[in-house]
XYZ file of C-alpha atoms in Angstrom:
522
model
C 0.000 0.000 0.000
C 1.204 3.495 -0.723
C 1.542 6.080 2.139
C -1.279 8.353 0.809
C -3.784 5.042 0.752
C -2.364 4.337 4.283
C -3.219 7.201 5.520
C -6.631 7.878 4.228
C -7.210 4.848 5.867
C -6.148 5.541 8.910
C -8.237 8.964 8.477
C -11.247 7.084 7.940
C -10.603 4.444 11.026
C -10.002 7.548 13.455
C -13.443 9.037 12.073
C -15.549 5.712 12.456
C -13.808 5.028 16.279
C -13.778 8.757 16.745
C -18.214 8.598 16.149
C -18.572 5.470 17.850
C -16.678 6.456 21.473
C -18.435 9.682 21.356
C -22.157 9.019 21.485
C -24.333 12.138 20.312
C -27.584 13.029 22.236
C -29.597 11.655 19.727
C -28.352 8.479 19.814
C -27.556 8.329 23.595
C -31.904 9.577 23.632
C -33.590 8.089 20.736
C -36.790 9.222 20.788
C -36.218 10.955 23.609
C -34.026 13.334 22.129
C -36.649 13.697 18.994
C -39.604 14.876 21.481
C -37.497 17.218 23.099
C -36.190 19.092 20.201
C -39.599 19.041 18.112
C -41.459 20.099 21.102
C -40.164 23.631 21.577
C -39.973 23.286 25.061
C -36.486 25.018 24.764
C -36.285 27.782 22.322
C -32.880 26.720 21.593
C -32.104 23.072 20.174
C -28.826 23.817 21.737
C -29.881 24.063 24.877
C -30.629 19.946 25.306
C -27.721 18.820 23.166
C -25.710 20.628 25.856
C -27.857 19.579 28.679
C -25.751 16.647 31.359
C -27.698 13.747 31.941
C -27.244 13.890 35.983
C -27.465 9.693 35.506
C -26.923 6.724 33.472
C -28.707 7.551 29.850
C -29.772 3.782 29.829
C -31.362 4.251 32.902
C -33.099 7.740 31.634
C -33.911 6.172 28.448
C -35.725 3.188 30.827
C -37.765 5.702 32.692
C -39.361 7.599 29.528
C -39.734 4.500 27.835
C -41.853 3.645 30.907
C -43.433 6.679 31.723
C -43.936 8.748 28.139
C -47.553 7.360 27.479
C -49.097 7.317 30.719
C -51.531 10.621 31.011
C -50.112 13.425 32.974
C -46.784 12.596 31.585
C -44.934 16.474 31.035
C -41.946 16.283 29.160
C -39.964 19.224 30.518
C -40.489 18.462 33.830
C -39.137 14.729 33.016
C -36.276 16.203 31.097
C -35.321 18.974 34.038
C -35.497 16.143 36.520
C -32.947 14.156 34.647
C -30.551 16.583 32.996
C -28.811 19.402 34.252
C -29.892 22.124 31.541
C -27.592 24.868 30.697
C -29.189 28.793 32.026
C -27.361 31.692 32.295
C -23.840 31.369 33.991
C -23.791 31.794 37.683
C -22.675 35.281 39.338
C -23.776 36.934 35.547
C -21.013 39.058 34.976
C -21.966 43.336 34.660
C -20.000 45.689 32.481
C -18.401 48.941 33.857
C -18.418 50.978 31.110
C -16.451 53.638 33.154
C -13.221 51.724 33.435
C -12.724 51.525 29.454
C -13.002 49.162 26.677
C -9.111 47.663 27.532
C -9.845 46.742 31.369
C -13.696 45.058 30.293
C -11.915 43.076 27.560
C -9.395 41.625 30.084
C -11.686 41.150 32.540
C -13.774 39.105 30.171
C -10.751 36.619 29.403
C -11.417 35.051 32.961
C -15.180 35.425 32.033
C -14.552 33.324 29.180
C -12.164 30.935 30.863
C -13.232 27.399 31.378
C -11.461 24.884 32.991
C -10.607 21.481 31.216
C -11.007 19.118 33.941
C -14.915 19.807 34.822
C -16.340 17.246 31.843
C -19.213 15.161 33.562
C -19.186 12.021 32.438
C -22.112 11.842 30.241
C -21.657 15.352 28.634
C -21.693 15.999 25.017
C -18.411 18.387 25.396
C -15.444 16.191 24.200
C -12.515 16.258 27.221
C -9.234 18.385 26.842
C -6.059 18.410 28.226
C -6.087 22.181 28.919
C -8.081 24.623 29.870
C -9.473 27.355 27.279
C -11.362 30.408 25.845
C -15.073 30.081 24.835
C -16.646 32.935 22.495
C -19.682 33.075 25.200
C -23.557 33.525 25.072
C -24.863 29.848 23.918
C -21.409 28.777 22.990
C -20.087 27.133 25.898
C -17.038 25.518 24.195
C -13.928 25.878 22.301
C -15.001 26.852 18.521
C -12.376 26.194 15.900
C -11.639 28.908 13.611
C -13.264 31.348 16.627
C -10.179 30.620 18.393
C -7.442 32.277 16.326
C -9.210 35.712 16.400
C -9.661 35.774 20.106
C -5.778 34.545 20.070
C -5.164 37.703 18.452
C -6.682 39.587 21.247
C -5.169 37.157 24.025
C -1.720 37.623 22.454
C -2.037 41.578 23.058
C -2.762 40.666 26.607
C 0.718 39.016 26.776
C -1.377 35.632 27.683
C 1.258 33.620 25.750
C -0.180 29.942 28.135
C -3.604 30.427 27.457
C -2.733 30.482 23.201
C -0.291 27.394 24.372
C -2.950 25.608 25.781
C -5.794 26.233 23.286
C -3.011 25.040 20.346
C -2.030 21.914 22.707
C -5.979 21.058 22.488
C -6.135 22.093 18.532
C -3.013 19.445 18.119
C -4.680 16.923 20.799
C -7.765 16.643 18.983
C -6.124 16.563 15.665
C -4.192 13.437 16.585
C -7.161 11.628 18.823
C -10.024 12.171 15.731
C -7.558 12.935 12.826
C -9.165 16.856 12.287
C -9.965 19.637 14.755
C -14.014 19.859 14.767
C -16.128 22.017 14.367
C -16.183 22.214 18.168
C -15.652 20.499 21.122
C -19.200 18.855 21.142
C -19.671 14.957 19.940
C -22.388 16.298 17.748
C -19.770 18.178 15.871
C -17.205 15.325 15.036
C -18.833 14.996 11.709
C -17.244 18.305 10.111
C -14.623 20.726 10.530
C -14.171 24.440 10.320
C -11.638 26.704 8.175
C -8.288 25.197 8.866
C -6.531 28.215 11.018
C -4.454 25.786 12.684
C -1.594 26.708 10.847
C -2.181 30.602 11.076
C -2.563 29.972 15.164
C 1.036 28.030 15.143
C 2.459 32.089 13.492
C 1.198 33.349 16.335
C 2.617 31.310 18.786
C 6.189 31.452 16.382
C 5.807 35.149 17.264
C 6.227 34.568 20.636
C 8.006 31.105 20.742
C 10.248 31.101 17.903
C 9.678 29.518 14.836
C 10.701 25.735 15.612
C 6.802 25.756 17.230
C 6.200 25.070 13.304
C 8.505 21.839 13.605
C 7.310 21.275 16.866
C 3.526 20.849 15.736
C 4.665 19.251 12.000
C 2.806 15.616 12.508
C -0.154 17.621 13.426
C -0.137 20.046 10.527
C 0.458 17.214 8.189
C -2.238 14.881 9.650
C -5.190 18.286 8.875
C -3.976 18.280 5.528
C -4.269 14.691 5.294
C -7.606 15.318 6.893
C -9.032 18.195 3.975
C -7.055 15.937 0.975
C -8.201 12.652 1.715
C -9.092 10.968 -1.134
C -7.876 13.446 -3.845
C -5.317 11.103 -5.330
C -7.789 9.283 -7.125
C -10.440 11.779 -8.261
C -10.980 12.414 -12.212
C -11.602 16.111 -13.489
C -14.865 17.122 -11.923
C -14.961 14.373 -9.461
C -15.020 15.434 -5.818
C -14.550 13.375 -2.964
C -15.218 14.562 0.482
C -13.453 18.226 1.361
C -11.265 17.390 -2.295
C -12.732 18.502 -5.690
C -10.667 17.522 -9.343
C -11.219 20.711 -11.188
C -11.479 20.630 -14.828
C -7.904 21.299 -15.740
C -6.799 18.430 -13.425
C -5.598 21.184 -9.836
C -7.053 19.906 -6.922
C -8.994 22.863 -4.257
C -11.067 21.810 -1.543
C -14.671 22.357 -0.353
C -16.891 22.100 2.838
C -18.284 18.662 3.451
C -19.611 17.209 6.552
C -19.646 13.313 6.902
C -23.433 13.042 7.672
C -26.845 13.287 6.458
C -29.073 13.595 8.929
C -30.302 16.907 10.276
C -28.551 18.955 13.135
C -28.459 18.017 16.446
C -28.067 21.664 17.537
C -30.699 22.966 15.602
C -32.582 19.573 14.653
C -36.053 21.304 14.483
C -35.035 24.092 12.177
C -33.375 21.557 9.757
C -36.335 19.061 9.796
C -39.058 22.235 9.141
C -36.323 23.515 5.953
C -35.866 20.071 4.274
C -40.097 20.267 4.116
C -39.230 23.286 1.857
C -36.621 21.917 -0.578
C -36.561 19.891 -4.460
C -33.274 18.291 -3.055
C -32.650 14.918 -2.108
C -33.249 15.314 1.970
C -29.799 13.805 2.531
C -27.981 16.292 -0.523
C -30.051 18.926 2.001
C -29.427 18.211 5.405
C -25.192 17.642 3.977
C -25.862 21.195 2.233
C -26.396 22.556 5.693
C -24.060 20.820 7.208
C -21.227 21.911 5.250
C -22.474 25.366 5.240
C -21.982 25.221 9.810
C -18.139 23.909 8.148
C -17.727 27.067 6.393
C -18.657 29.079 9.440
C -20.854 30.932 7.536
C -24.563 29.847 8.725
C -26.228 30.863 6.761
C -25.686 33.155 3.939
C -26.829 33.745 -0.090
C -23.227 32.694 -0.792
C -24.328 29.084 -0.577
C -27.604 29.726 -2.272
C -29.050 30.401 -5.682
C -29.862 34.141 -6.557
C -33.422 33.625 -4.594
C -31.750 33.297 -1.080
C -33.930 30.501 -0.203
C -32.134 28.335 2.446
C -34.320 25.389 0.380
C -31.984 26.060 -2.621
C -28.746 25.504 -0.997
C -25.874 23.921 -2.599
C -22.559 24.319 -0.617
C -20.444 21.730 -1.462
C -21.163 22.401 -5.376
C -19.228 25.703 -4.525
C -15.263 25.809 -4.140
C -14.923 29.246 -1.651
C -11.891 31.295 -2.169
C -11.532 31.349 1.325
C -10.758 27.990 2.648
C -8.538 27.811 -0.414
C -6.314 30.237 0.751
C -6.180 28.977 4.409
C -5.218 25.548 2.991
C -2.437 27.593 0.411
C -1.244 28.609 3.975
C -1.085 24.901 5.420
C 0.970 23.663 2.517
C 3.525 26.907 2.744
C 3.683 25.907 6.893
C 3.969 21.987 6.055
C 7.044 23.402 3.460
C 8.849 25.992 6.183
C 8.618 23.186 8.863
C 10.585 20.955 6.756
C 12.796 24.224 5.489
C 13.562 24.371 9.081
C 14.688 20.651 9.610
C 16.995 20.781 6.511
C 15.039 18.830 4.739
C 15.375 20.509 1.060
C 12.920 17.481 -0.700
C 10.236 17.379 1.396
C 10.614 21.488 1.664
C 10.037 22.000 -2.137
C 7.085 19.082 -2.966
C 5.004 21.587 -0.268
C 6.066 25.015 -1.746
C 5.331 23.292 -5.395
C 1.650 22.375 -3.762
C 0.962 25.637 -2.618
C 2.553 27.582 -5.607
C -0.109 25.011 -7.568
C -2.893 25.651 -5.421
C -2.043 29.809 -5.952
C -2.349 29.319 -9.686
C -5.792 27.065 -9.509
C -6.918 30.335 -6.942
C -6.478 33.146 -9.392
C -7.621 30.651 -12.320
C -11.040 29.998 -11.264
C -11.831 32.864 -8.541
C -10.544 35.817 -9.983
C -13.352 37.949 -12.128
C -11.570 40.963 -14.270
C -15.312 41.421 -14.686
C -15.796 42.382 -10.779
C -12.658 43.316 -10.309
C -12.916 40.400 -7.040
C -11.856 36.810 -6.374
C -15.168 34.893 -6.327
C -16.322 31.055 -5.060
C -16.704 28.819 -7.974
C -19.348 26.457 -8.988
C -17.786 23.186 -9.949
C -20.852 21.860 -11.179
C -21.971 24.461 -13.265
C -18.098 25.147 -14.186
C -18.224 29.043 -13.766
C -18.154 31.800 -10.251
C -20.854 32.114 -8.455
C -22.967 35.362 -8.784
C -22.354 36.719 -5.236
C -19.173 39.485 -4.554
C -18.662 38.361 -0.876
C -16.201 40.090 1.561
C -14.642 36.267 1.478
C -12.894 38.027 -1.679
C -10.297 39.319 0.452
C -8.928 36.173 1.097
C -6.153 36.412 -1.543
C -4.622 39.465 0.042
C -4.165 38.393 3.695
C -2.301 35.318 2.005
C -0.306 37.234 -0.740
C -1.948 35.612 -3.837
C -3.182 38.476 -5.283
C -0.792 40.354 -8.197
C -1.169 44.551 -7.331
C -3.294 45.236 -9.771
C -5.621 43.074 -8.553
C -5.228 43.977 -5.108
C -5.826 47.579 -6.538
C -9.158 46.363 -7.559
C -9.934 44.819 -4.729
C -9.373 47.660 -2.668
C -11.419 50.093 -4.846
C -14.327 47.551 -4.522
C -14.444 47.181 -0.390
C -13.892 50.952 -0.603
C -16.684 51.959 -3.350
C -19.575 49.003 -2.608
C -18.515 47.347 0.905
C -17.576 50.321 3.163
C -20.544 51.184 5.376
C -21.304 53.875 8.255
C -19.717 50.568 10.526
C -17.743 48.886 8.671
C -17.375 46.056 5.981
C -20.675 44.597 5.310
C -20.042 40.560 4.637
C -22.363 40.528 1.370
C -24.728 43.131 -0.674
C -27.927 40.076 0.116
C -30.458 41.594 2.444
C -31.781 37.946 3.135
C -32.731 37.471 6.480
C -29.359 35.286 6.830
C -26.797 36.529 9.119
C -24.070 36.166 7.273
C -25.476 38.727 4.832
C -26.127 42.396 4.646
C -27.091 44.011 7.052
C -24.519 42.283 9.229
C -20.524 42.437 9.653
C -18.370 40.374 11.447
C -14.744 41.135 13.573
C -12.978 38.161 11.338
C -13.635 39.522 7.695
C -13.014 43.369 9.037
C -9.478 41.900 10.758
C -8.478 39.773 6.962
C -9.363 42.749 4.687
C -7.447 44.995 7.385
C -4.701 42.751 7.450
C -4.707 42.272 3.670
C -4.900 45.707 2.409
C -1.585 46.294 4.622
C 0.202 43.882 2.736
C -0.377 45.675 -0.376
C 0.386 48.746 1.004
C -3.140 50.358 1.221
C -2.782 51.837 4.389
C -5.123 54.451 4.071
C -8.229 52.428 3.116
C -7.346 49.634 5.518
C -6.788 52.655 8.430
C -10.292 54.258 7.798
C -12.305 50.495 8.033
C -10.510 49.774 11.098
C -11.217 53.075 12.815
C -14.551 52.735 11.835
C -15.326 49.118 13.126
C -13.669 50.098 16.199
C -16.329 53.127 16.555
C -19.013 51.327 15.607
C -17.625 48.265 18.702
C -17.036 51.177 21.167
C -21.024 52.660 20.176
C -22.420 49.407 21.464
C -20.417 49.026 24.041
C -20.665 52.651 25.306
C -24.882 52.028 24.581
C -25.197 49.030 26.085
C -21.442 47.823 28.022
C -21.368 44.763 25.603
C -19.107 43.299 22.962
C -21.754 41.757 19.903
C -20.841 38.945 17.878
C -21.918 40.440 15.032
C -22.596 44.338 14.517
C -25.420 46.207 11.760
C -23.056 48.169 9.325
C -25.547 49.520 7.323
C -27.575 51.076 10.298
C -25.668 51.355 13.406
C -28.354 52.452 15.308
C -29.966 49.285 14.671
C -29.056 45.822 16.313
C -27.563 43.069 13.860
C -30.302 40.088 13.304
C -31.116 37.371 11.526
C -29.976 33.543 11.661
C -30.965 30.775 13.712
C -30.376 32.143 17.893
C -30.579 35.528 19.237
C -27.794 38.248 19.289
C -24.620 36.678 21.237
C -22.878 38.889 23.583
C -19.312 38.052 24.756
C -17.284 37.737 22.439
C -14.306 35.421 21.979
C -13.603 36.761 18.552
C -14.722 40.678 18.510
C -12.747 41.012 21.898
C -9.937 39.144 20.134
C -9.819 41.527 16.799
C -11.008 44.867 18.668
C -7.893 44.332 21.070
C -5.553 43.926 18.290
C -7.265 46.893 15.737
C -6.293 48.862 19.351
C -3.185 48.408 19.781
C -2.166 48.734 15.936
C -4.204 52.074 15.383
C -4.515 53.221 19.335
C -1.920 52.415 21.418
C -2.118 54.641 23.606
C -5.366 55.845 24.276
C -8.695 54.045 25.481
């Protein structure tokens, strides 16, 4: 057997053991688990999937078997006698707007602090070896690609363990389920999220010297295995799993999840959509799935031109995005063997990622727009929607100047609002579309723009999304998930939960816009 079959092999073991050790609600509750979360008796469907059973499930599952038809029986009184359901943290924590945006932000690192030793036995969070930062609100774990924006903000606030130990986890799940899910919850081990793992081990290099990249090598090669698995053997226009053939023979990569089956987190939400669409409930309920990879639930970027969640197609689309995160992997995977010595191992990455550059600017870039696009692999052309994704190419150095030029003009002329960079110009309803912007794309274009020397532009969005953080936080002595651009007196909406406060990754991004563009005031 060759390596490459070996280890997609092993990949594929690790998932199957990975699914079977960690039992899901659902299938610790069957038909338990389906009253609950069609019942609305939580307004959340994350709210029971996080829920500890305070006993053995067989023994739960025993009891409503027994008791579920007799008259009388009340569900949430059965399922708040049995679980401990997640409310509000204890001692809720109350902003003093008076001692400045710096001092709340640090004081909500130990807010958002969770120790890793506290898993109950029967819990859907997944143990870790260290403790960690949560984003807050209804997410009460570690989120992947959440993480290396509120790194940003930790590493301003010279918290150089807590990035060690959220890395050490990233690595530790990477070798115990062969990828770093979507989070730490068993109903996530299905699907990933945008591969920052190699962008989080720069950080650390910044403060730890650069043989952290040889240091964490197995790990970075095992996530690529993880996203290529398969590709080896795919025809043009064959995909297989997170690995799509493209027509002239490059390999890029898509979101995928491994099931089927609707959401456990939002299970009712799923089931009421698939009612709604012409697909294949399977080709759905995967649509969705992959879409929670992306990060980006839900927005018109996955969608046809209606903005119908029914008409979703994610994995037909290759986003420009994840294909420049995973440009980044193979340049790490190449300077970690740079740094051993080892010259033929160095060049077969940097010849992948100079590849993987070329395919990026072949089928994303639009002279038309004047913007790097997702592409439909099915239909064989971009997909209709300018996204702020577009600025992708410039945080990673793939774009030429004149198309960073472009680029710039465009975020300056049609995504520059009052607040900042709005994410797309589709006022669905979704929250990943207009009105709404979000600390990670304003912190990439930001980022990007300064590579290419547009200091000017990328000055002006960050002092606005820093007003526009300090507004709501002087208004209401909160830090939003997600901010309105287009409005600012108006509260960002849309998607499937209510506005999060917190938050791992606006603290994380606002700390670091600070320091670059403020250092000395606030």
């Amino acid at each position: 057997m060759t390596r490459k079959l070996l280890l997609s092999l092993s990949l594929i073991i690790l998932f199957i053991v990975a699914r079977a050790q960690n039992h899901t609600p659902r299938q610790l509750f069957p038909g338990l688990f389906e009253a609950v979360q069609l019942s609305d008796i939580f307004p959340d469907n994350k709210t029971f999937v996080d829920a500890t059973p305070l006993r053995d499930p067989v023994l739960i599952m025993k009891d409503y078997n027994q008791q579920k038809d007799k008259p009388g029986f009340d569900l949430k009184q059965f399922v708040v006698a049995n679980f401990n359901v997640p409310g509000p943290p204890k001692g809720i924590f109350k902003s003093d707007i008076t001692t400045g945006i710096r001092k709340h932000i640090d004081t909500l690192w130990q807010v958002l602090y969770r120790r890793h030793d506290t898993v109950s036995k029967y819990s859907s969070l997944l143990p870790m070896p260290n403790d960690f930062i949560i984003p807050g609100g209804r997410f009460r774990e570690t989120y992947y690609w959440d993480s290396y924006f509120t790194m940003l903000g930790l590493q301003e606030s010279h918290k150089t363990e807590i990035i060690h130990n959220m890395i050490g986890n990233f690595a530790y799940m990477i070798d115990k389920y062969g990828f770093i899910p979507n989070g730490t919850r068993t109903y996530y081990l299905t699907r990933s999220q945008p591969p920052f793992f190699s962008m989080m081990i720069d950080l650390l290099a910044k403060d730890e010297g650069e043989q952290v990249i040889v240091k964490y090598q197995p790990e970075l090669l095992k996530e690529y295995d993880f996203w290529m698995m398969g590709a080896g053997k795919l025809q043009p226009n064959q995909a297989y799993r997170n690995s799509v053939r493209m027509p002239g023979g490059e390999i890029l990569n898509r979101y995928w999840d491994e099931s089927d089956k609707p959401r456990e987190e939002s299970f009712k939400k799923d089931v009421d959509a698939a009612k709604l669409t012409k697909e294949k409930e399977g080709d759905f309920y995967r649509n969705i799935r992959a879409a929670a990879e992306s990060g980006w639930d839900f927005s018109t970027r996955w969608m046809d031109t209606t903005g119908k969640l029914q008409t979703i197609r994610t994995t037909f689309i290759i986003p420009v995005d994840l294909n420049c995160l995973m440009y980044h992997l193979e340049l790490s995977i190449a300077k970690s063997y740079q740094l051993q010595g080892n010259s033929a191992k160095y060049k077969v990455y940097l010849d992948k990622a100079l590849l993987r550059k070329k395919a990026i600017i072949k089928y994303s870039w639009s002279e038309k727009n004047g913007w790097f696009m997702d592409y439909d692999w099915k239909e064989k052309h971009t997909t209709p929607q300018q996204t702020l994704a577009g600025v992708f190419p410039l945080e990673f150095n793939i774009a030429d100047t004149k198309q960073a030029a472009k680029v710039a003009a465009n975020l300056k002329s049609k995504f520059l609002k009052p607040g900042g960079l709005v994410t797309t110009f589709s006022r669905s309803g979704q929250q990943w579309d207009s009105p709404n912007a979000w600390a990670p794309l304003q912190y990439i274009a930001i980022d990007g723009l300064n590579n290419y020397h547009q200091t000017k532009l990328a000055g002006d969005i960050a002092q606005t999304w820093i007003q526009t953080n300090l507004k709501v936080f002087n208004d209401t002595g909160k830090l939003m998930e997600k901010y309105n651009v287009v409005d600012t007196d108006v509260k960002a909406g849309g998607g499937e939960y209510p506005l999060q406060d917190g938050f791992g990754w606006t603290n994380g991004v606002l700390l670091n816009l600070l320091d670059r563009y403020y250092p000395s005031q606030l």
